[in-house]
XYZ file of C-alpha atoms in Angstrom:
739
model
C 0.000 0.000 0.000
C 1.085 3.550 -0.823
C 0.415 6.659 1.261
C -0.133 9.921 -0.607
C -0.970 13.430 0.586
C -3.242 15.800 -1.355
C -4.121 19.430 -0.778
C -7.834 20.140 -0.367
C -9.565 23.234 -1.698
C -13.075 24.657 -1.550
C -13.903 23.082 1.783
C -14.305 25.206 4.862
C -16.724 23.316 7.073
C -15.590 20.705 9.582
C -18.869 18.799 9.411
C -18.665 18.651 5.616
C -15.050 17.493 5.894
C -16.114 14.558 8.068
C -18.798 13.635 5.505
C -16.254 13.716 2.664
C -13.859 11.578 4.706
C -16.597 9.024 5.360
C -17.467 8.910 1.640
C -13.835 8.261 0.691
C -13.402 5.553 3.304
C -16.448 3.808 1.848
C -14.576 3.191 -1.424
C -13.338 -0.420 -1.598
C -10.009 0.637 -3.162
C -9.190 2.888 -0.201
C -7.532 1.302 2.816
C -7.682 4.544 4.783
C -8.639 8.143 4.079
C -7.902 10.911 6.591
C -9.107 14.419 5.752
C -7.554 16.896 8.159
C -9.651 20.023 8.234
C -7.088 21.973 10.241
C -4.388 21.620 7.560
C -6.678 21.161 4.546
C -4.886 17.956 3.601
C -6.116 14.535 2.545
C -4.042 11.425 3.268
C -4.916 8.389 1.181
C -3.604 4.861 1.724
C -4.242 2.717 -1.356
C -2.399 0.633 -3.930
C -2.208 3.528 -6.409
C -3.643 6.760 -4.976
C -2.782 8.891 -8.017
C -4.617 6.532 -10.378
C -7.519 6.559 -7.921
C -7.660 10.369 -7.738
C -10.519 10.845 -10.290
C -12.657 8.354 -8.376
C -11.776 10.052 -5.085
C -12.788 13.378 -6.600
C -16.072 11.955 -7.861
C -16.955 10.405 -4.497
C -16.132 13.619 -2.645
C -18.151 15.804 -4.995
C -21.260 13.746 -4.391
C -21.093 15.112 -0.856
C -19.423 18.447 -1.519
C -19.661 19.515 -5.198
C -16.935 22.155 -5.098
C -14.214 20.232 -3.284
C -10.979 19.631 -5.211
C -7.881 17.535 -4.476
C -4.365 18.301 -5.718
C -1.074 16.447 -5.173
C 0.959 18.015 -2.383
C 4.117 17.746 -4.495
C 3.146 20.904 -6.330
C 1.800 19.251 -9.447
C -0.961 21.790 -9.731
C -0.276 25.366 -10.585
C -3.158 26.847 -8.681
C -0.861 27.858 -5.872
C 1.204 30.219 -7.928
C -1.304 32.909 -7.312
C -1.620 36.150 -9.159
C -4.474 37.364 -7.007
C -6.810 37.740 -9.955
C -9.170 34.880 -9.267
C -12.039 34.617 -6.859
C -13.495 31.561 -5.194
C -17.094 31.881 -4.247
C -18.770 28.612 -3.771
C -21.448 27.039 -1.718
C -20.285 24.218 0.452
C -22.867 21.828 1.751
C -22.991 23.772 4.978
C -24.278 26.807 3.148
C -21.290 28.982 3.906
C -20.219 31.360 1.215
C -16.572 30.565 1.524
C -13.793 32.789 0.463
C -10.124 32.158 0.105
C -7.426 34.544 0.974
C -4.272 33.555 -0.859
C -2.152 36.570 -0.291
C 0.493 34.720 1.790
C 1.433 37.040 4.560
C 4.628 35.383 5.699
C 5.736 36.714 9.017
C 9.428 36.457 9.521
C 9.345 37.858 13.028
C 12.189 40.180 12.165
C 12.452 43.229 14.339
C 13.345 45.387 11.399
C 12.415 45.635 7.770
C 14.653 44.797 4.875
C 14.212 46.309 1.479
C 14.068 42.814 0.003
C 10.597 41.968 1.280
C 9.366 39.158 -0.799
C 6.851 40.078 -3.437
C 7.063 37.139 -5.750
C 5.297 33.953 -6.627
C 6.056 30.754 -4.794
C 7.603 28.097 -6.885
C 7.830 25.549 -4.170
C 5.129 23.634 -2.411
C 3.261 25.351 0.381
C 0.889 24.303 3.088
C -1.647 27.047 2.751
C -4.244 28.336 4.925
C -5.554 30.011 1.886
C -6.353 33.119 3.170
C -6.322 35.464 0.003
C -7.637 38.772 1.095
C -9.002 39.991 -2.156
C -9.907 43.464 -1.182
C -13.424 43.496 -2.322
C -14.260 39.907 -1.556
C -14.904 40.456 2.120
C -17.089 43.474 1.386
C -18.961 41.413 -1.200
C -19.786 38.898 1.512
C -20.986 41.676 3.772
C -23.202 43.514 1.250
C -26.210 41.158 1.354
C -25.876 40.876 5.132
C -25.850 44.672 5.608
C -28.726 45.276 3.186
C -30.660 42.431 4.765
C -30.023 43.921 8.225
C -31.411 47.312 7.109
C -34.520 45.666 5.647
C -34.895 43.638 8.842
C -34.945 46.832 10.929
C -37.513 48.332 8.527
C -39.632 45.206 8.936
C -39.458 45.495 12.735
C -40.664 49.118 12.534
C -43.533 48.230 10.195
C -44.516 45.292 12.396
C -44.494 47.554 15.438
C -47.142 49.729 13.800
C -49.225 46.702 12.871
C -48.696 46.987 9.110
C -48.955 43.299 8.300
C -48.727 43.257 4.494
C -45.928 45.831 4.147
C -44.062 43.889 6.854
C -44.512 40.650 4.915
C -43.283 42.320 1.673
C -40.151 43.792 3.242
C -39.400 40.555 5.117
C -39.755 38.465 1.955
C -37.247 40.674 0.116
C -34.831 40.537 3.068
C -35.254 36.791 3.406
C -34.535 36.113 -0.263
C -31.464 38.354 -0.070
C -30.116 36.669 3.061
C -31.279 33.106 2.541
C -31.010 32.578 -1.214
C -27.731 30.659 -1.019
C -28.945 28.533 1.901
C -32.149 27.593 0.085
C -30.376 26.869 -3.220
C -27.811 24.684 -1.455
C -30.583 22.914 0.439
C -32.343 22.066 -2.810
C -29.087 20.803 -4.352
C -28.385 18.641 -1.315
C -31.918 17.251 -1.363
C -31.323 16.206 -4.953
C -28.267 14.296 -3.721
C -30.286 12.660 -0.953
C -28.937 14.767 1.898
C -32.093 15.636 3.777
C -30.671 16.054 7.267
C -28.382 18.814 6.109
C -27.883 22.109 7.925
C -29.131 24.114 4.959
C -32.331 22.122 4.589
C -33.029 22.301 8.306
C -32.262 26.029 8.531
C -34.431 26.689 5.453
C -37.239 24.545 6.883
C -37.073 26.313 10.246
C -37.100 29.848 8.794
C -39.796 29.124 6.185
C -41.858 27.491 8.926
C -41.587 30.746 10.884
C -43.196 32.542 7.928
C -46.128 30.145 7.995
C -46.593 30.660 11.724
C -46.838 34.422 11.086
C -43.406 35.264 12.600
C -42.189 37.229 9.569
C -39.553 39.328 11.293
C -38.330 36.367 13.289
C -37.836 34.303 10.127
C -35.664 37.074 8.705
C -33.917 37.575 12.033
C -33.013 33.905 12.231
C -31.471 33.943 8.751
C -29.714 37.251 9.474
C -28.157 36.034 12.712
C -27.243 32.779 11.024
C -25.412 34.598 8.213
C -23.672 36.947 10.658
C -22.639 34.023 12.867
C -21.298 32.050 9.905
C -19.457 35.107 8.606
C -17.543 35.572 11.846
C -17.122 31.829 12.369
C -15.567 31.397 8.911
C -13.129 34.187 9.530
C -12.313 32.995 13.023
C -11.539 29.529 11.653
C -9.413 30.940 8.823
C -7.557 33.222 11.217
C -7.038 30.435 13.738
C -5.641 28.101 11.106
C -3.402 30.915 9.866
C -2.097 31.648 13.375
C -1.267 28.005 13.987
C 0.474 27.589 10.631
C 2.416 30.823 11.092
C 3.676 29.433 14.388
C 5.123 26.321 12.754
C 5.753 27.237 9.094
C 9.163 28.914 9.178
C 10.085 28.037 5.609
C 11.746 30.889 3.711
C 10.381 32.305 0.507
C 13.760 33.413 -0.815
C 17.463 33.155 -0.074
C 20.270 35.635 -0.719
C 22.597 33.657 -2.995
C 26.241 34.728 -3.029
C 27.299 34.553 -6.675
C 30.952 35.629 -6.903
C 31.080 39.263 -5.868
C 27.335 39.787 -6.126
C 24.338 38.758 -4.069
C 21.072 37.912 -5.785
C 17.710 36.792 -4.524
C 16.372 33.398 -5.620
C 13.410 31.249 -4.487
C 14.418 29.063 -1.559
C 13.341 25.924 -3.394
C 15.937 26.610 -6.094
C 18.913 26.678 -3.704
C 21.159 23.641 -4.114
C 23.509 21.819 -1.760
C 26.870 23.589 -1.840
C 25.435 27.045 -2.594
C 26.647 29.935 -0.444
C 23.901 32.121 1.036
C 24.118 35.411 2.894
C 22.346 35.757 6.250
C 22.101 39.334 7.502
C 21.549 40.313 11.153
C 17.843 39.912 11.942
C 17.239 37.373 9.173
C 16.155 33.817 9.705
C 18.654 31.184 8.638
C 16.926 29.921 5.486
C 18.472 26.449 5.082
C 20.530 23.993 7.126
C 24.230 24.536 6.543
C 27.769 25.293 7.722
C 29.064 28.781 8.511
C 31.695 29.709 5.915
C 32.557 33.139 7.242
C 31.495 35.528 9.965
C 30.467 35.074 13.565
C 27.241 35.794 15.373
C 24.807 34.723 18.025
C 21.894 32.583 16.917
C 18.461 32.646 18.522
C 17.371 28.990 18.411
C 14.089 29.559 20.269
C 11.862 29.209 17.134
C 13.197 25.647 16.645
C 14.191 24.397 20.084
C 12.405 26.744 22.464
C 15.780 27.450 24.091
C 15.794 31.146 25.135
C 19.591 31.590 25.364
C 21.266 32.538 22.037
C 24.091 30.309 20.809
C 27.433 31.632 19.497
C 28.478 30.389 16.049
C 31.558 30.988 13.935
C 33.296 29.554 10.888
C 32.866 25.771 10.705
C 29.820 25.602 12.988
C 26.568 24.016 11.865
C 23.368 26.077 11.785
C 19.787 24.955 11.209
C 17.044 26.705 9.309
C 14.414 28.650 11.220
C 16.822 30.100 13.794
C 17.321 33.868 13.805
C 20.716 35.502 13.240
C 20.817 38.240 15.881
C 24.142 40.091 15.612
C 26.805 39.524 12.929
C 26.574 38.840 9.215
C 27.104 35.233 8.125
C 27.725 33.369 4.914
C 26.474 29.798 5.055
C 27.142 26.832 2.789
C 23.908 24.942 2.141
C 24.082 21.342 3.381
C 20.414 20.404 2.923
C 17.849 21.501 0.347
C 14.588 23.130 1.413
C 12.706 19.833 1.340
C 15.230 18.264 3.749
C 15.886 21.251 6.010
C 14.786 21.479 9.622
C 11.961 23.953 8.935
C 10.350 21.589 6.420
C 10.841 18.570 8.683
C 9.112 20.388 11.544
C 6.212 21.472 9.323
C 5.809 17.946 7.957
C 5.893 16.589 11.492
C 3.131 18.972 12.584
C 0.992 18.210 9.527
C 1.418 14.477 10.009
C 0.591 14.856 13.677
C -2.618 16.717 12.842
C -3.724 13.750 10.712
C -3.456 11.395 13.690
C -6.847 11.786 15.344
C -7.208 11.240 19.106
C -9.972 9.064 20.545
C -12.092 12.056 21.532
C -11.995 13.343 17.927
C -13.065 9.980 16.512
C -15.812 9.753 19.146
C -17.161 13.225 18.321
C -17.145 12.403 14.596
C -19.238 9.289 15.257
C -21.479 11.187 17.663
C -22.064 13.960 15.113
C -23.541 11.409 12.702
C -26.309 10.562 15.152
C -26.688 13.976 16.795
C -28.595 15.609 13.940
C -31.076 12.711 13.447
C -31.727 12.663 17.210
C -32.391 16.411 17.365
C -34.596 16.302 14.254
C -36.495 13.364 15.733
C -36.971 15.330 18.956
C -38.232 18.279 16.904
C -40.818 16.121 15.105
C -42.046 14.603 18.368
C -42.178 18.061 19.977
C -44.281 19.386 17.111
C -46.787 16.493 17.124
C -47.272 14.988 20.589
C -47.813 18.145 22.712
C -49.919 19.656 19.932
C -52.234 16.640 19.875
C -52.596 16.869 23.644
C -53.020 20.648 23.968
C -54.301 21.582 20.542
C -51.831 24.494 20.455
C -50.107 23.633 17.185
C -48.620 27.098 16.701
C -46.663 27.050 19.964
C -45.243 23.548 19.615
C -44.434 23.792 15.916
C -42.523 26.980 16.742
C -40.649 25.154 19.522
C -39.808 22.353 17.092
C -38.418 24.897 14.665
C -35.983 26.138 17.347
C -34.740 22.548 17.650
C -34.063 22.388 13.916
C -31.961 25.541 14.115
C -29.589 23.820 16.564
C -29.405 20.482 14.796
C -26.015 21.039 13.113
C -23.015 19.611 15.049
C -20.467 22.036 13.513
C -19.266 23.388 16.865
C -18.469 19.872 18.049
C -16.847 18.600 14.855
C -14.823 21.774 14.400
C -13.536 22.588 17.857
C -12.000 19.273 18.956
C -9.528 18.735 16.071
C -8.733 22.448 16.059
C -7.884 22.279 19.777
C -5.430 19.420 19.232
C -3.926 21.107 16.172
C -3.380 24.249 18.241
C -1.791 22.120 20.990
C 0.568 20.515 18.456
C 1.447 24.014 17.196
C 2.045 25.259 20.743
C 4.415 22.344 21.336
C 6.367 22.964 18.130
C 6.916 26.599 19.195
C 8.727 25.227 22.246
C 10.754 22.597 20.411
C 8.345 19.773 21.316
C 7.215 17.707 18.334
C 4.133 15.616 19.043
C 3.680 12.898 16.440
C -0.091 12.946 16.659
C -3.227 13.834 18.533
C -3.258 10.287 19.862
C 0.163 10.815 21.446
C -0.949 14.091 22.982
C -4.153 12.546 24.320
C -2.197 9.615 25.815
C 0.311 12.004 27.381
C -2.482 13.880 29.157
C -3.204 10.677 31.133
C 0.399 9.901 32.177
C 0.936 9.034 35.860
C 4.660 8.190 35.826
C 7.684 9.420 33.868
C 10.490 6.898 33.453
C 13.844 8.258 32.287
C 17.123 6.926 31.056
C 20.267 8.455 32.581
C 22.966 9.058 29.986
C 21.928 11.544 27.312
C 18.584 12.198 29.000
C 19.318 13.459 32.504
C 23.027 13.845 31.812
C 24.653 15.380 28.745
C 26.447 12.197 27.729
C 29.880 13.846 27.666
C 32.565 13.157 30.251
C 34.306 16.121 31.880
C 36.826 16.612 34.678
C 34.693 17.453 37.696
C 37.367 17.488 40.419
C 41.163 17.606 40.716
C 42.821 16.386 43.930
C 46.517 17.190 43.629
C 46.505 20.519 41.777
C 46.806 21.525 38.127
C 50.215 19.834 37.946
C 48.464 16.506 38.391
C 46.060 17.330 35.532
C 48.993 18.269 33.272
C 50.922 15.103 34.150
C 47.869 12.932 33.531
C 47.133 14.690 30.208
C 50.737 14.074 29.073
C 50.160 10.371 29.520
C 46.606 10.227 28.096
C 47.014 12.351 24.943
C 47.598 9.323 22.694
C 44.511 7.446 23.904
C 41.099 7.530 22.177
C 39.176 6.498 25.292
C 36.399 9.033 26.187
C 37.838 9.500 29.668
C 41.313 10.170 28.261
C 39.869 12.636 25.788
C 38.084 14.509 28.569
C 41.363 14.834 30.527
C 43.250 16.182 27.501
C 40.392 18.595 26.749
C 40.498 19.929 30.326
C 44.262 20.500 30.073
C 43.968 22.298 26.737
C 41.174 24.467 28.139
C 43.743 25.677 30.704
C 46.278 26.317 27.886
C 48.695 23.667 29.180
C 51.553 22.638 26.899
C 51.593 18.859 26.793
C 54.758 16.771 26.531
C 55.192 13.423 24.828
C 56.223 10.578 27.199
C 59.477 8.745 26.569
C 57.678 5.426 27.013
C 53.980 4.627 26.914
C 52.077 1.427 27.615
C 48.270 1.215 27.547
C 47.000 -1.446 29.944
C 43.541 -2.628 28.866
C 40.882 -2.139 31.528
C 43.307 -0.539 33.956
C 44.959 2.604 32.531
C 48.376 3.759 31.347
C 51.979 3.298 32.438
C 54.361 5.906 31.086
C 57.885 7.243 31.595
C 58.355 10.999 31.640
C 61.538 12.831 32.656
C 62.910 9.491 33.833
C 59.978 8.973 36.226
C 57.458 6.119 36.074
C 53.926 7.443 35.870
C 50.859 5.331 36.626
C 47.578 6.801 35.490
C 44.485 4.609 35.828
C 41.936 2.949 38.090
C 42.204 1.381 41.527
C 43.015 -2.007 40.014
C 46.150 -0.632 38.339
C 47.572 0.912 41.506
C 46.723 -2.183 43.522
C 48.568 -4.402 41.036
C 51.618 -2.139 41.253
C 51.560 -2.158 45.060
C 50.717 1.531 45.458
C 48.658 2.387 48.536
C 45.945 5.041 48.228
C 42.938 6.299 50.237
C 39.509 4.997 49.189
C 36.315 7.041 48.965
C 32.946 6.868 47.214
C 32.066 9.676 44.823
C 29.897 9.931 41.732
C 31.964 9.439 38.624
C 35.144 7.695 37.501
C 38.393 8.220 39.416
C 41.684 8.376 37.539
C 44.380 7.747 40.142
C 47.947 9.006 39.607
C 51.196 7.639 41.093
C 54.800 8.767 40.433
C 57.615 6.297 41.117
C 55.256 4.183 43.205
C 54.000 7.046 45.350
C 50.303 8.068 45.217
C 49.881 11.732 44.135
C 46.089 12.283 43.885
C 43.231 11.738 41.480
C 40.994 13.238 38.839
C 37.230 12.739 39.084
C 35.611 12.267 35.670
C 31.838 12.329 35.411
C 29.047 12.880 32.976
C 27.563 16.356 33.410
C 24.004 16.608 34.695
C 21.898 18.777 32.411
C 21.089 22.250 33.657
C 17.540 22.413 34.926
C 17.140 18.642 35.351
C 16.487 19.034 39.075
C 13.856 21.738 38.465
C 12.198 19.569 35.815
C 11.927 16.589 38.176
C 10.538 18.865 40.879
C 7.960 20.245 38.440
C 6.869 16.706 37.581
C 6.573 15.798 41.240
C 4.567 18.971 41.976
C 2.103 18.077 39.212
C 1.513 14.643 40.740
C 3.753 12.684 38.348
C 6.106 10.073 39.798
C 9.628 9.828 38.358
C 11.724 6.688 37.937
C 15.196 6.079 36.458
C 15.949 3.017 34.321
C 19.545 2.714 33.164
C 22.137 0.214 32.058
C 24.837 2.100 34.012
C 26.324 0.992 37.285
C 24.116 1.307 40.345
C 26.493 3.618 42.227
C 26.647 6.114 39.346
C 22.906 5.911 38.689
C 21.983 6.552 42.335
C 24.370 9.496 42.501
C 22.732 11.175 39.492
C 19.224 10.322 40.675
C 19.943 11.778 44.089
C 21.313 14.962 42.544
C 18.114 15.625 40.551
C 15.578 14.296 43.053
C 14.564 10.938 41.512
C 13.760 8.540 44.346
C 13.320 5.233 42.501
C 16.290 3.858 40.538
C 16.775 0.611 38.625
C 20.354 0.241 37.313
C 22.442 -2.275 35.386
C 19.562 -3.176 33.046
C 19.751 -4.617 29.558
C 17.246 -3.270 26.961
C 14.854 -6.213 27.413
C 15.124 -5.837 31.185
C 14.220 -2.150 30.875
C 11.049 -3.112 29.021
C 10.083 -5.692 31.635
C 10.716 -3.202 34.436
C 8.627 -0.594 32.600
C 5.700 -3.027 32.434
C 5.851 -3.549 36.181
C 5.929 0.239 36.759
C 2.815 0.628 34.580
C 1.015 -2.000 36.638
C 1.780 -0.292 39.952
C 1.739 3.413 39.063
C -0.471 3.685 35.968
C 0.172 4.995 32.448
C 3.909 5.579 31.965
C 6.020 7.688 29.632
C 9.588 6.660 28.895
C 12.195 9.290 27.977
C 15.416 8.099 26.319
C 17.870 8.821 23.547
C 19.902 5.737 22.623
C 19.446 2.912 20.127
C 19.086 0.559 23.094
C 16.083 2.625 24.246
C 14.040 1.996 21.073
C 12.208 -1.130 22.396
C 11.238 0.654 25.621
C 10.120 3.775 23.744
C 7.878 1.668 21.538
C 6.505 -0.313 24.505
C 5.620 2.654 26.728
C 2.208 4.337 26.778
C 4.097 7.362 25.451
C 7.678 7.228 24.186
C 9.685 10.464 24.224
C 13.101 10.897 22.626
C 15.714 13.602 22.931
C 16.309 15.319 19.580
C 20.067 14.813 19.939
C 19.605 11.061 20.324
C 19.839 8.151 17.931
C 17.645 8.073 14.825
C 16.161 4.737 15.922
C 15.024 6.269 19.198
C 13.528 9.313 17.474
C 11.705 7.081 14.999
C 10.228 4.905 17.765
C 9.121 7.838 19.928
C 5.668 9.457 20.096
C 7.129 12.855 20.933
C 10.546 14.380 20.259
C 12.217 17.076 22.382
C 14.298 19.192 20.008
C 15.994 20.957 22.916
C 17.177 17.674 24.457
C 16.324 19.475 27.687
C 14.642 17.654 30.590
C 12.547 20.792 31.168
C 10.674 19.902 27.974
C 9.146 16.861 29.729
C 6.910 18.790 32.190
C 6.233 21.346 29.439
C 4.951 18.645 27.092
C 2.797 17.128 29.815
C 1.356 20.542 30.661
C 0.543 21.309 26.997
C -1.092 17.919 26.470
C -3.209 18.270 29.613
C -4.269 21.791 28.707
C -5.147 20.693 25.176
C -7.254 17.747 26.354
C -8.962 20.022 28.887
C -9.799 22.614 26.209
C -11.167 19.921 23.859
C -13.495 18.598 26.553
C -14.469 22.155 27.533
C -15.630 22.716 23.951
C -17.632 19.488 23.876
C -19.326 20.052 27.238
C -19.981 23.745 26.547
C -21.488 23.148 23.098
C -23.751 20.327 24.270
C -24.749 22.127 27.480
C -25.770 25.319 25.676
C -27.751 23.434 23.033
C -29.471 21.306 25.678
C -30.247 24.375 27.798
C -31.841 26.175 24.857
C -33.892 23.070 24.031
C -35.163 22.892 27.613
C -35.947 26.614 27.573
C -37.784 26.091 24.305
C -39.900 23.311 25.805
C -40.713 25.669 28.662
C -41.678 28.404 26.230
C -38.769 30.764 26.959
C -36.454 30.234 23.965
C -36.952 32.009 20.662
C -35.501 31.019 17.309
C -33.165 33.980 17.633
C -31.704 32.507 20.779
C -31.427 29.146 19.059
C -29.376 30.496 16.152
C -27.113 32.360 18.568
C -26.660 29.130 20.507
C -25.677 27.409 17.245
C -23.334 29.866 15.509
C -22.231 31.722 18.641
C -21.186 28.544 20.407
C -19.145 27.455 17.380
C -17.343 30.807 17.327
C -16.570 30.676 21.045
C -15.279 27.105 20.734
C -12.916 28.156 17.930
C -11.540 31.009 20.016
C -11.168 28.718 23.025
C -9.309 26.138 20.923
C -6.479 28.468 19.939
C -6.043 29.760 23.476
C -3.323 27.134 24.033
C -1.066 28.965 21.537
C -0.736 31.914 23.895
C -0.356 30.107 27.207
C 3.019 30.532 28.842
């Protein structure tokens, strides 16, 4: 089976998107179809998706006539916009949707360059389509404004008891406001879609005419159009805000061509090209600094607030901001392979992975409308037969029909998770799906590896007992060795600008250390076993790390303490987890003494050391049984089985590719502080999603109850429908701005 991604156009209704997705999944040739409304992308799994595309298009257009699919690889030229075209179409929800394709790319630069980018894109884009065609928005507003004026006139005429003039004005206003809804309703009826929002809204408002509520019929359609107008724009703006947060791809690069600098589309830059990065510019592509020095703000990629110094020979990744000096950078990865594209792809792929609550709401939405319509029919008939007051109960039933569309539910949940994924990416946390985020919100225990997760994974000299002379002597002996401990000793000596001498004799003793002769003296440099074998007495003590003992001519001189460095902020991160009710555990293959020392330093109380990969997995299973859902955080190849077996696997971005591939979430910062951050974002996202569901259902239920009691008008019903959807959209993107 082949997976293929297509861009979706002419679809701006979450409920319609779910219907299209269901229609595509019903095709026997399709193994899986996922239509992600938040990113306007369709993912098809089939034997030959491209050959199947016409059939996919046909099936989709039976539900939504205007919807179009295009390969994401840029095969269609529609995205090279000139701004001349307009898209007005009626989706099955009755919205008059607009597209804004004017591509306002925010580079977050604090200053303006003269080379602001007014050119067509030649490379593939993930659009929000937001094309502000100057007059298009006003065109949408014209019928609403004219209808509103006529509505007010109708209210005045009705106030003075002028029935027929009121009816005439209201009919004109209704046709102006409701024409598209009625036309779409008729089209959908022809396709067999009776329980469609347009049909139900048309039925409710026309029914109001027949009950003599002329102004109310117009008012319902007016408020509906106003609500949809603001809802459409809120959705478009929300999608744009999320994509702006994660889409850091450049439009152009400044190519150094000999003595000149010229601007070319970023997609045309090749590996080996030299590009100029001015102060304040984003680094456009992954590469190596050829000349210049500067400080790089990596926060847009990693979330790390402290700028990093770079100079000639240093690697830089796209998306980071050059803050001070001018740089020339040799391109090492094309746009499609650069960090900014990888992050965007990760976010888009994550958005396509629907959490359980999203799948539940989609299924619920399919039965919600029939249930509400059924309740409306029963409300219209049964009480009327009992009381004989048909006018009252038919009117109440009409209020039910107004609220029968599940748009607020279907829209708000996936948008909440998409916003949560975007919020994570802003902080260097890449969630691989809504499912991962949902699972993370239920975590009760965080299990961490030691080396590379809590510690940096690089050995450094932590303590010198015997003075700098001892360090110099030890470095003289160790400079020929490739052992990590030896390398750390030599690095410490060079950092102090020590001039190292070459020993006259040198013997490396496997598993013990080095014996050397320098200035006619015998030097022993190694572990306790070496000095014991040579009959050298020395004091014993227990400290975290590896001791390198030194003896000269059989006399003990002191020792160097070599240890892996604990990551800055690890202790605060563990404390934050503990304060939020999450238990922390360490699983490591390292020695117990070293593991307990590190765990004690950061505040982890439960430690399991000396474990093989399969033993880690078994221990993790036992932790899950006693403590609940567990997340494992690791970075090495040996951690891959545990990452895959945990409820949530999290990998450090600096770790092995196998670990990153197996993980459900990746921390680009490789900082332990990202762990409580990710848990907080996932919990907030899940909370917001459920808030939307409960709020939408509660308001609709409340209005229905008020209607049964005779206190709810159709006006209130339409506000409860469109207004609730708008509030849910705004609530969904709130996570983007949480600290």
